[in-house]
């Protein structure tokens, strides 16, 4: 059996604030294989971005702190690396793509210089070689006219083009893993389509692994092989994308899917919202964090954190409904769909 | 016969951006909205959809064209008519954090319009309680401040404020874009219920095409200040005519991994509205553009009953 490229094990991240300690990530476990795209889905505050920051060693300490858990990347535990070791890991082995390409780029630096900044640091190449590399990267991410573009500044690029530059920076050192935190959220839908296509194409060309943080289930279906659904700092469901969309196992995942209108739907159906709002992570509930909003909640759900049930194809869900002692799920679902 | 509430004819809003350059944010738009209908406006950022909404209700002065509200030209209203118009139209904004004054209580926020339009002071608190309950909050919330609420709740406060003066027409400018998916559905359902109960007419501006399709009776697609297509919502999604609409629809990611579609990926970026292409504004990115498109501005015409498009392909 080959080892996963990235293995996150029982990760816990807390942040100290004036209001107390926020338990942003509360025991998250998942893995990413080589050449695979994993989507981490969830709503704001579910801990998906904090998880991504932890993988990149970017949790600011203080106020943040990795309380527990391991992040094994290519055999080594990232949580134990020194600052210097992390620095050499980032930008060489792990590339990053952020949400807002305007703030991710340095406005006072030519894009060419930004693209090869990390490359020059590790490869000690001449100026000419660096410039050539920058143009090669621009070409790779589909920016026309690289000879001219390489000497321009970020403000001379449109939003979509800037995001291509950010992707070029992430890929300059030929990383094994790219972490993309909502890379298309700030972009218009026609530009989003361009960027998703580019990521897919690059992944195949370069045998990349991608961790895609997103709140958009459409993007998940479009690009990911597997997905992790997070809610209130825990993983509620994980599995192959086809399995999650075809037969979601957690009520939160059901809720998410039913609260979105379908563009390809035939007729108008009333949306089914998830009532209420996510719990306060200063004082997270003892049991399942979704229990208060779940229409199938039982007594046990409020008392005790559910255990993980494993289905076919390593599809997993953390929900008491899958416990053998729970009432038959099919009946509950049938009843729920009618209401 | 459908009852027309708003008639927009050749509306233009140009901004002077220095050096004598005109930014044509809205450039000759014509359409009508019937009473009780929801018109969805979609398009990419910078296409002029928000400016159109704001010009329609006089938040901006128009450059040319006219807007008739119940038959009266809104840009020429004076005195009492003008005050009545300000009551009849209300707006819901995108960011409920930014659009509510953090130093005012919910009561004062919602009652501000009541005070301005001279509602009796003594009924003020009762009316606000009624409104809070209408939007799914409780009367205890009246004495709290905006920061004490979640995003979805704040948007409900914004809706209650808009409803306070009993408007007929509401412009909702990206009302759910700042909200999480599970909360979006709550707010959309609320807007739909209110429309049914009160016979409201909406202009719903958004870039989330699935949600727009869900809520709208009719949809207009804008590109660089022009309306390029308008049709009933199911018609538009089933039979898009304009190449831009076709590309826009095909680029929406569908949350179903089993569906594999032929996507039309548009090349290039949106040109600057300060320097729009000649002829058809979409021609620089259009996969079907011909020489004619550079020379002639396509006419806004009814290609099928109630299906309007501006494209040379359908002449």
XYZ file of C-alpha atoms in Angstrom:
654
model
C 0.000 0.000 0.000
C 1.385 3.401 -0.959
C 1.277 6.220 1.530
C -1.053 9.164 0.964
C 0.614 12.370 -0.151
C -1.134 14.268 2.606
C -2.674 12.811 5.712
C -4.428 15.053 8.224
C -5.080 13.224 11.447
C -7.357 14.432 14.232
C -6.386 18.071 13.664
C -7.507 20.570 16.306
C -6.933 24.303 15.987
C -7.985 26.881 18.558
C -7.807 30.659 18.466
C -7.596 32.895 21.517
C -9.814 35.976 21.255
C -11.112 38.562 23.710
C -14.339 36.649 23.858
C -12.650 33.372 24.813
C -11.122 30.508 22.893
C -12.704 29.578 19.562
C -12.431 25.918 18.688
C -12.251 26.464 14.956
C -11.180 22.972 13.940
C -12.204 20.144 16.231
C -10.649 16.873 15.168
C -10.441 16.725 11.398
C -9.137 13.662 9.579
C -8.747 13.197 5.823
C -6.147 12.392 3.204
C -5.164 13.395 -0.314
C -3.589 11.005 -2.801
C -1.151 11.813 -5.541
C -2.741 13.318 -8.629
C -6.084 13.747 -6.897
C -8.324 16.772 -6.328
C -9.953 16.874 -2.935
C -12.639 19.465 -2.288
C -13.205 20.717 1.250
C -16.742 22.090 1.326
C -18.619 23.975 3.973
C -20.074 27.315 4.947
C -18.282 30.285 6.431
C -16.898 29.518 9.835
C -16.884 25.736 9.395
C -13.103 25.607 9.663
C -12.230 24.824 6.065
C -9.851 27.730 5.583
C -8.236 27.214 8.989
C -7.595 23.606 8.004
C -5.945 24.811 4.808
C -3.823 27.306 6.718
C -2.728 24.588 9.108
C -1.569 22.429 6.199
C 0.518 25.305 4.936
C 1.864 26.066 8.401
C 0.238 29.467 8.309
C -1.718 29.485 11.563
C -0.644 32.709 13.291
C 0.586 31.849 16.771
C -0.594 33.651 18.849
C -3.622 33.818 18.677
C -3.886 30.480 16.875
C -2.568 27.157 18.091
C -2.596 23.616 16.781
C -3.821 21.909 19.903
C -3.666 18.355 18.703
C -3.236 16.197 15.660
C -0.788 15.486 12.881
C -0.410 16.692 9.320
C 1.795 14.261 7.452
C 2.970 15.516 4.076
C 5.114 13.189 2.026
C 6.234 11.349 5.133
C 6.979 14.259 7.481
C 4.816 15.869 10.130
C 4.275 19.518 9.196
C 3.172 20.480 12.689
C 6.659 19.674 14.017
C 8.667 21.594 11.419
C 10.620 24.720 12.335
C 9.772 28.045 10.725
C 12.715 27.700 8.369
C 11.764 24.209 7.301
C 8.200 25.339 6.703
C 9.403 28.200 4.581
C 11.317 25.881 2.303
C 8.354 23.523 2.114
C 5.946 26.244 1.079
C 6.453 27.345 -2.458
C 8.543 24.315 -3.331
C 6.541 21.266 -2.319
C 3.237 23.004 -1.577
C 1.846 25.828 -3.682
C -0.956 28.125 -2.664
C -3.728 29.905 -4.553
C -5.792 32.423 -2.628
C -9.276 33.796 -3.078
C -8.601 37.379 -3.936
C -5.916 37.736 -6.601
C -5.620 41.457 -5.975
C -4.490 41.146 -2.380
C -2.429 38.019 -3.048
C -0.135 39.893 -5.430
C 2.345 42.594 -4.522
C 1.216 45.755 -6.331
C 4.718 47.258 -6.429
C 6.450 44.290 -8.016
C 6.475 43.166 -11.638
C 4.488 39.967 -12.063
C 7.459 38.194 -13.634
C 9.569 38.835 -10.541
C 6.750 37.625 -8.293
C 6.300 34.439 -10.262
C 9.927 33.363 -9.949
C 10.642 34.762 -6.481
C 10.487 31.325 -4.914
C 12.141 29.645 -7.865
C 15.147 31.963 -7.731
C 15.514 31.371 -4.009
C 15.776 27.621 -4.433
C 17.523 27.360 -7.800
C 19.968 30.303 -7.760
C 19.574 31.017 -11.461
C 20.726 34.015 -13.490
C 18.463 36.951 -14.245
C 17.970 35.841 -17.840
C 17.073 32.319 -16.826
C 14.631 33.627 -14.228
C 12.939 35.840 -16.776
C 12.710 32.914 -19.188
C 11.174 30.777 -16.476
C 8.624 33.512 -15.695
C 7.583 33.693 -19.335
C 7.334 29.935 -19.513
C 5.009 29.981 -16.483
C 2.870 32.742 -18.003
C 2.529 30.677 -21.138
C 1.624 27.608 -19.082
C -1.298 29.382 -17.414
C -2.548 30.746 -20.730
C -1.567 34.404 -20.549
C -1.027 35.705 -24.068
C 1.959 37.843 -24.983
C 4.256 36.764 -22.131
C 7.253 38.783 -23.409
C 5.331 41.948 -22.680
C 3.297 40.749 -19.704
C 6.299 39.572 -17.700
C 7.359 43.184 -17.068
C 3.918 44.499 -16.161
C 2.412 45.156 -12.743
C -0.679 43.477 -11.228
C -2.950 46.477 -11.817
C -2.435 46.047 -15.551
C -4.109 42.631 -15.374
C -7.825 41.838 -15.148
C -9.208 39.744 -12.277
C -9.104 36.475 -14.188
C -5.607 37.170 -15.503
C -4.407 38.009 -11.987
C -5.692 34.693 -10.745
C -3.724 33.022 -13.557
C -0.629 34.837 -12.298
C -1.306 33.569 -8.766
C -1.583 30.052 -10.161
C 1.687 30.549 -12.035
C 3.373 31.564 -8.752
C 1.988 28.483 -7.035
C 3.291 26.197 -9.767
C 6.678 27.801 -10.443
C 8.583 25.332 -8.289
C 6.717 22.302 -9.552
C 4.994 21.504 -6.250
C 3.407 18.169 -5.433
C 0.397 19.755 -3.785
C -1.547 22.930 -4.484
C -3.922 24.333 -1.900
C -6.529 26.564 -3.485
C -8.689 28.521 -1.052
C -11.856 29.633 -2.874
C -9.834 30.397 -6.019
C -12.837 31.337 -8.152
C -15.164 32.963 -5.631
C -14.080 36.516 -6.472
C -14.425 35.911 -10.216
C -17.302 36.191 -12.621
C -18.885 32.976 -13.771
C -17.444 32.982 -17.304
C -13.978 33.639 -15.859
C -14.545 30.999 -13.180
C -15.128 28.483 -15.953
C -11.803 29.450 -17.535
C -9.891 29.054 -14.254
C -11.500 25.708 -13.376
C -10.586 24.413 -16.818
C -7.034 25.653 -16.383
C -6.680 23.911 -12.997
C -8.010 20.660 -14.434
C -5.678 20.847 -17.397
C -2.633 21.682 -15.264
C -3.407 18.869 -12.883
C -3.334 16.335 -15.695
C -0.200 17.817 -17.232
C 1.755 18.067 -13.992
C 0.332 15.179 -11.967
C -0.654 17.618 -9.226
C -2.628 16.994 -6.106
C -5.075 19.783 -5.347
C -6.924 20.640 -2.155
C -9.774 22.891 -3.206
C -11.497 24.850 -0.456
C -14.924 25.988 -1.615
C -18.489 26.645 -0.548
C -19.870 25.979 -4.016
C -21.153 22.462 -4.596
C -21.221 23.191 -8.316
C -17.463 23.744 -8.280
C -17.018 20.520 -6.298
C -18.945 18.497 -8.867
C -17.011 20.131 -11.647
C -13.465 19.610 -10.477
C -13.037 17.264 -7.514
C -12.531 13.515 -7.296
C -13.330 13.292 -3.617
C -14.875 15.710 -1.147
C -14.829 16.432 2.568
C -17.937 18.152 3.934
C -17.227 20.186 7.060
C -19.618 21.654 9.591
C -18.761 23.540 12.785
C -15.160 22.371 12.822
C -15.711 18.685 12.143
C -15.901 16.472 9.075
C -19.473 15.283 8.736
C -19.091 13.394 5.486
C -16.376 12.334 3.098
C -16.192 10.177 0.006
C -16.025 10.111 -3.749
C -17.820 13.038 -5.319
C -20.149 10.747 -7.291
C -21.163 8.925 -4.109
C -21.707 12.093 -2.094
C -23.918 13.644 -4.744
C -25.762 10.439 -5.563
C -26.418 9.282 -2.036
C -25.418 11.801 0.593
C -25.315 10.177 4.015
C -25.361 13.151 6.385
C -28.468 15.288 6.967
C -26.358 18.431 6.602
C -25.262 17.364 3.129
C -28.897 16.601 2.261
C -29.872 20.008 3.531
C -27.217 21.781 1.492
C -28.292 20.042 -1.679
C -31.958 20.738 -1.169
C -31.470 24.396 -0.347
C -29.907 25.112 -3.721
C -32.023 25.697 -6.795
C -31.090 23.638 -9.821
C -30.289 25.508 -12.987
C -31.294 22.477 -15.044
C -34.515 21.891 -13.103
C -37.705 21.562 -15.118
C -40.125 23.391 -12.945
C -40.138 25.708 -10.018
C -39.921 23.983 -6.678
C -39.887 25.690 -3.348
C -36.445 25.701 -1.772
C -35.979 23.767 1.428
C -33.776 25.867 3.683
C -31.894 24.561 6.699
C -33.517 26.410 9.565
C -31.439 28.107 12.213
C -27.749 28.853 12.025
C -24.469 27.089 12.896
C -23.467 26.756 16.563
C -21.187 29.068 18.455
C -17.689 27.573 18.465
C -16.706 29.292 21.699
C -18.934 26.750 23.363
C -19.466 23.993 20.850
C -22.214 21.534 21.658
C -21.280 18.292 23.356
C -22.969 16.130 20.746
C -23.404 16.442 17.017
C -23.048 20.147 16.108
C -25.792 19.845 13.497
C -28.353 18.361 15.911
C -30.045 21.689 16.655
C -30.828 22.215 12.955
C -31.417 18.585 12.030
C -34.960 17.409 11.428
C -33.981 13.835 12.266
C -32.216 14.631 15.539
C -32.632 12.068 18.322
C -31.780 12.377 22.020
C -28.388 10.772 21.583
C -27.410 13.369 18.974
C -27.334 16.087 21.590
C -25.550 13.940 24.156
C -22.695 12.378 22.277
C -20.578 13.049 19.204
C -21.585 10.524 16.520
C -19.140 7.889 15.400
C -18.021 7.554 11.817
C -19.836 4.976 9.737
C -18.037 3.628 6.661
C -20.032 2.746 3.542
C -18.945 1.483 0.115
C -15.933 3.102 -1.608
C -14.694 4.512 1.693
C -17.704 6.849 1.794
C -18.002 7.964 5.440
C -20.438 9.951 7.516
C -20.522 10.978 11.160
C -24.193 10.610 12.039
C -26.150 8.635 14.612
C -28.766 7.742 12.021
C -26.370 5.127 10.672
C -26.028 3.412 14.016
C -27.667 -0.042 13.893
C -29.882 0.954 16.837
C -31.262 4.028 15.068
C -34.666 3.980 13.352
C -34.606 2.953 9.709
C -33.073 5.742 7.708
C -35.127 5.170 4.581
C -38.336 5.787 6.464
C -37.025 8.980 7.967
C -35.735 10.222 4.633
C -38.997 9.430 2.924
C -40.860 11.301 5.627
C -38.414 14.185 5.424
C -38.670 14.559 1.669
C -42.396 14.942 1.934
C -42.353 17.714 4.488
C -53.997 41.622 -19.920
C -50.966 42.040 -17.754
C -50.794 45.249 -15.819
C -47.625 47.239 -16.506
C -46.018 48.798 -13.441
C -42.785 50.102 -14.877
C -41.849 51.042 -18.383
C -38.225 51.780 -19.173
C -37.474 53.264 -22.588
C -34.023 53.929 -23.998
C -32.592 54.553 -20.550
C -28.989 55.744 -20.485
C -26.696 56.551 -17.608
C -23.257 57.787 -18.542
C -20.618 58.825 -16.025
C -17.970 61.415 -16.740
C -14.682 59.849 -15.633
C -12.277 62.651 -16.479
C -10.485 63.685 -19.675
C -13.877 63.978 -21.318
C -14.288 60.185 -21.307
C -17.823 58.897 -20.885
C -18.326 55.609 -19.087
C -21.522 54.227 -20.555
C -22.701 52.230 -17.549
C -26.201 51.853 -18.930
C -26.577 52.529 -22.600
C -30.071 52.494 -24.047
C -32.110 49.893 -22.217
C -35.792 49.247 -22.907
C -38.161 46.896 -21.062
C -41.292 46.716 -18.939
C -42.063 45.106 -15.598
C -45.582 43.959 -14.857
C -47.231 44.180 -11.468
C -46.544 41.177 -9.255
C -43.690 40.012 -11.436
C -40.046 39.450 -10.553
C -37.578 40.633 -13.124
C -34.153 39.084 -12.608
C -31.154 40.988 -13.895
C -27.983 39.026 -14.503
C -24.599 39.827 -15.917
C -20.984 39.979 -14.890
C -19.527 42.604 -12.599
C -19.399 45.977 -14.272
C -22.159 45.225 -16.770
C -24.361 48.001 -15.376
C -27.069 45.991 -13.639
C -26.810 47.861 -10.344
C -26.565 51.224 -12.090
C -29.693 50.377 -14.052
C -31.590 49.583 -10.853
C -30.377 52.728 -9.153
C -31.159 54.959 -12.101
C -34.662 53.515 -12.330
C -35.454 54.734 -8.839
C -33.653 58.054 -9.181
C -30.685 57.284 -6.969
C -28.812 58.407 -10.065
C -29.994 61.025 -12.484
C -30.504 59.625 -15.974
C -28.500 60.751 -18.988
C -31.260 60.008 -21.477
C -34.446 57.986 -21.911
C -37.345 57.685 -19.506
C -38.751 55.548 -16.744
C -42.508 55.475 -16.260
C -43.808 54.228 -12.916
C -47.581 53.744 -13.028
C -47.535 55.931 -16.138
C -45.639 58.848 -14.614
C -42.127 59.865 -15.582
C -40.146 59.301 -12.390
C -37.385 61.744 -13.229
C -39.883 64.577 -13.443
C -41.876 63.944 -10.279
C -42.231 66.863 -7.900
C -43.556 67.553 -4.415
C -46.152 65.081 -3.201
C -45.759 62.754 -6.173
C -42.067 62.573 -5.544
C -42.541 61.708 -1.874
C -45.118 59.077 -2.791
C -42.707 57.532 -5.295
C -40.041 57.309 -2.604
C -42.529 55.327 -0.535
C -43.619 53.127 -3.397
C -40.131 51.939 -4.229
C -37.688 50.527 -1.713
C -34.365 48.824 -1.884
C -32.658 45.847 -0.253
C -28.875 45.885 -0.369
C -26.219 43.259 -0.747
C -24.249 43.621 2.418
C -26.520 43.686 5.455
C -23.512 44.587 7.568
C -22.812 47.777 5.659
C -26.369 48.846 4.997
C -27.530 48.978 8.624
C -26.317 51.797 10.850
C -24.353 50.107 13.674
C -25.275 52.825 16.179
C -29.023 52.564 15.719
C -31.303 50.023 17.321
C -33.294 47.754 15.079
C -36.398 49.693 16.093
C -34.944 52.982 14.857
C -33.543 51.428 11.719
C -36.870 49.980 10.685
C -38.867 53.028 11.771
C -36.662 55.561 9.995
C -38.787 55.410 6.851
C -41.977 55.621 8.931
C -40.736 58.822 10.557
C -39.735 60.372 7.260
C -43.072 59.650 5.675
C -44.993 60.985 8.660
C -46.530 57.866 10.164
C -48.134 58.562 13.546
C -45.471 58.332 16.288
C -47.691 56.418 18.654
C -48.092 53.433 16.321
C -44.385 53.298 15.647
C -43.352 50.547 18.073
C -46.351 48.360 17.214
C -45.720 48.665 13.519
C -42.059 47.678 13.961
C -43.021 44.640 16.037
C -45.460 43.606 13.356
C -42.750 43.951 10.712
C -40.222 41.979 12.737
C -42.652 39.121 13.063
C -43.446 39.335 9.378
C -39.806 38.690 8.457
C -39.385 35.890 10.960
C -37.743 37.765 13.823
C -39.303 38.422 17.196
C -40.387 41.632 18.873
C -37.642 41.292 21.503
C -35.145 42.010 18.742
C -36.338 45.625 18.393
C -34.101 47.018 21.109
C -30.921 45.322 19.903
C -28.177 46.582 17.624
C -27.170 45.156 14.211
C -23.955 43.541 15.472
C -25.989 41.244 17.684
C -27.421 39.462 14.647
C -26.137 36.912 12.152
C -25.886 37.736 8.449
C -29.201 36.108 7.581
C -30.979 37.886 10.417
C -29.487 41.225 9.378
C -30.792 40.698 5.887
C -34.235 40.116 7.416
C -33.912 43.467 9.195
C -33.061 45.082 5.849
C -36.173 43.507 4.371
C -38.343 44.696 7.274
C -37.024 48.230 6.782
C -37.870 48.111 3.083
C -41.392 46.849 3.838
C -42.107 49.408 6.562
C -43.531 52.052 4.241
C -45.640 49.552 2.279
C -43.878 49.775 -1.068
C -45.150 48.299 -4.306
C -41.811 47.818 -5.970
C -38.607 46.547 -4.371
C -35.163 46.488 -5.894
C -33.096 43.741 -4.323
C -29.475 44.263 -5.302
C -27.588 40.987 -4.701
C -29.625 40.390 -1.542
C -28.250 36.915 -0.866
C -24.719 37.017 -2.249
C -23.200 37.675 1.169
C -25.065 34.795 2.805
C -24.233 31.118 3.194
C -26.008 28.600 0.996
C -28.226 27.216 3.754
C -29.270 30.747 4.771
C -29.818 31.962 1.196
C -32.769 29.636 0.802
C -34.352 31.041 3.987
C -34.180 34.597 2.658
C -35.358 33.678 -0.838
C -38.357 31.840 0.578
C -39.168 34.869 2.722
C -39.019 37.175 -0.296
C -41.314 34.841 -2.218
C -43.845 34.640 0.613
C -43.914 38.410 1.001
C -44.439 38.831 -2.709
C -47.469 36.554 -2.612
C -48.979 38.163 0.475
C -48.468 41.753 -0.550
C -48.505 41.580 -4.334
C -45.014 43.048 -4.519
C -43.055 43.560 -7.699
C -39.332 42.828 -7.571
C -36.284 43.720 -9.521
C -33.835 41.037 -8.405
C -30.224 41.783 -9.288
C -27.778 38.922 -8.886
C -24.965 37.049 -10.476
C -26.002 33.631 -9.170
C -27.888 32.387 -12.199
C -29.460 29.369 -10.518
C -31.021 31.520 -7.817
C -32.185 34.111 -10.356
C -33.864 31.428 -12.389
C -35.566 30.155 -9.276
C -37.005 33.473 -8.134
C -37.698 35.336 -11.382
C -40.651 35.300 -13.719
C -38.647 37.103 -16.368
C -34.900 37.534 -16.789
C -32.809 40.198 -18.458
C -29.176 39.549 -19.379
C -26.852 42.531 -19.491
C -23.429 42.934 -21.019
C -21.391 46.148 -20.956
C -24.301 48.468 -20.358
C -26.598 46.853 -22.899
C -29.493 44.513 -22.419
C -28.660 41.629 -24.746
C -31.583 39.316 -24.070
C -34.809 39.188 -22.093
C -37.379 36.416 -21.808
C -39.527 34.471 -19.379
C -37.246 32.618 -17.055
C -37.839 29.049 -18.224
C -37.799 30.108 -21.853
C -34.470 31.863 -21.369
C -32.826 28.856 -19.778
C -34.376 26.406 -22.237
C -33.777 28.399 -25.413
C -31.124 31.054 -24.927
C -30.675 32.981 -28.175
C -27.828 35.397 -27.584
C -24.353 33.830 -27.757
C -23.480 35.573 -24.491
C -26.460 34.088 -22.676
C -25.545 30.684 -24.065
C -21.974 30.984 -22.793
C -23.079 32.359 -19.437
C -25.493 29.494 -18.865
C -22.999 26.866 -19.915
C -20.352 28.166 -17.530
C -22.434 27.647 -14.402
C -21.065 24.636 -12.539
C -23.913 22.177 -11.987
C -23.836 20.354 -8.654
C -24.084 16.937 -10.255
C -20.894 15.095 -11.180
C -22.707 12.736 -13.560
C -23.642 15.524 -15.939
C -21.020 16.156 -18.582
C -21.854 19.153 -20.691
C -20.375 20.784 -23.708
C -19.160 24.035 -22.231
C -18.744 27.227 -24.177
C -15.701 28.845 -22.615
C -15.501 32.504 -23.531
C -12.052 33.693 -24.463
C -10.634 36.844 -22.985
C -12.032 39.274 -20.469
C -14.760 41.825 -20.285
C -13.632 44.970 -22.165
C -13.652 48.209 -20.211
C -17.043 49.926 -20.307
C -15.187 53.225 -20.816
C -13.917 51.901 -24.115
C -16.619 49.552 -25.375
C -16.191 47.840 -28.754
C -17.942 49.322 -31.786
C -21.091 47.697 -33.153
C -22.148 44.838 -30.903
C -20.392 45.193 -27.542
C -20.017 41.427 -27.214
C -18.321 40.842 -30.563
C -14.755 40.732 -29.159
C -15.557 37.591 -27.179
C -18.334 36.196 -29.354
C -17.624 32.832 -31.002
C -20.104 33.663 -33.768
C -19.086 37.240 -34.582
C -19.019 38.374 -38.228
C -17.803 41.535 -39.958
C -21.258 43.045 -39.612
C -21.056 42.888 -35.817
C -18.186 45.396 -35.759
C -20.039 47.908 -37.889
C -23.630 47.843 -36.805
C -25.211 47.957 -33.386
C -27.717 45.084 -33.244
C -31.303 46.147 -32.831
C -33.335 45.233 -29.707
C -36.124 43.127 -31.165
C -38.702 40.508 -30.316
C -37.338 37.305 -31.867
C -40.202 35.187 -30.482
C -43.264 36.213 -28.482
C -41.992 37.916 -25.310
C -38.446 36.881 -26.098
C -36.281 39.901 -26.814
C -32.727 39.789 -28.081
C -30.133 42.152 -29.535
C -28.089 40.074 -31.970
C -27.521 40.136 -35.731
C -27.980 36.342 -35.905
C -31.729 36.729 -35.506
C -32.468 39.403 -38.033
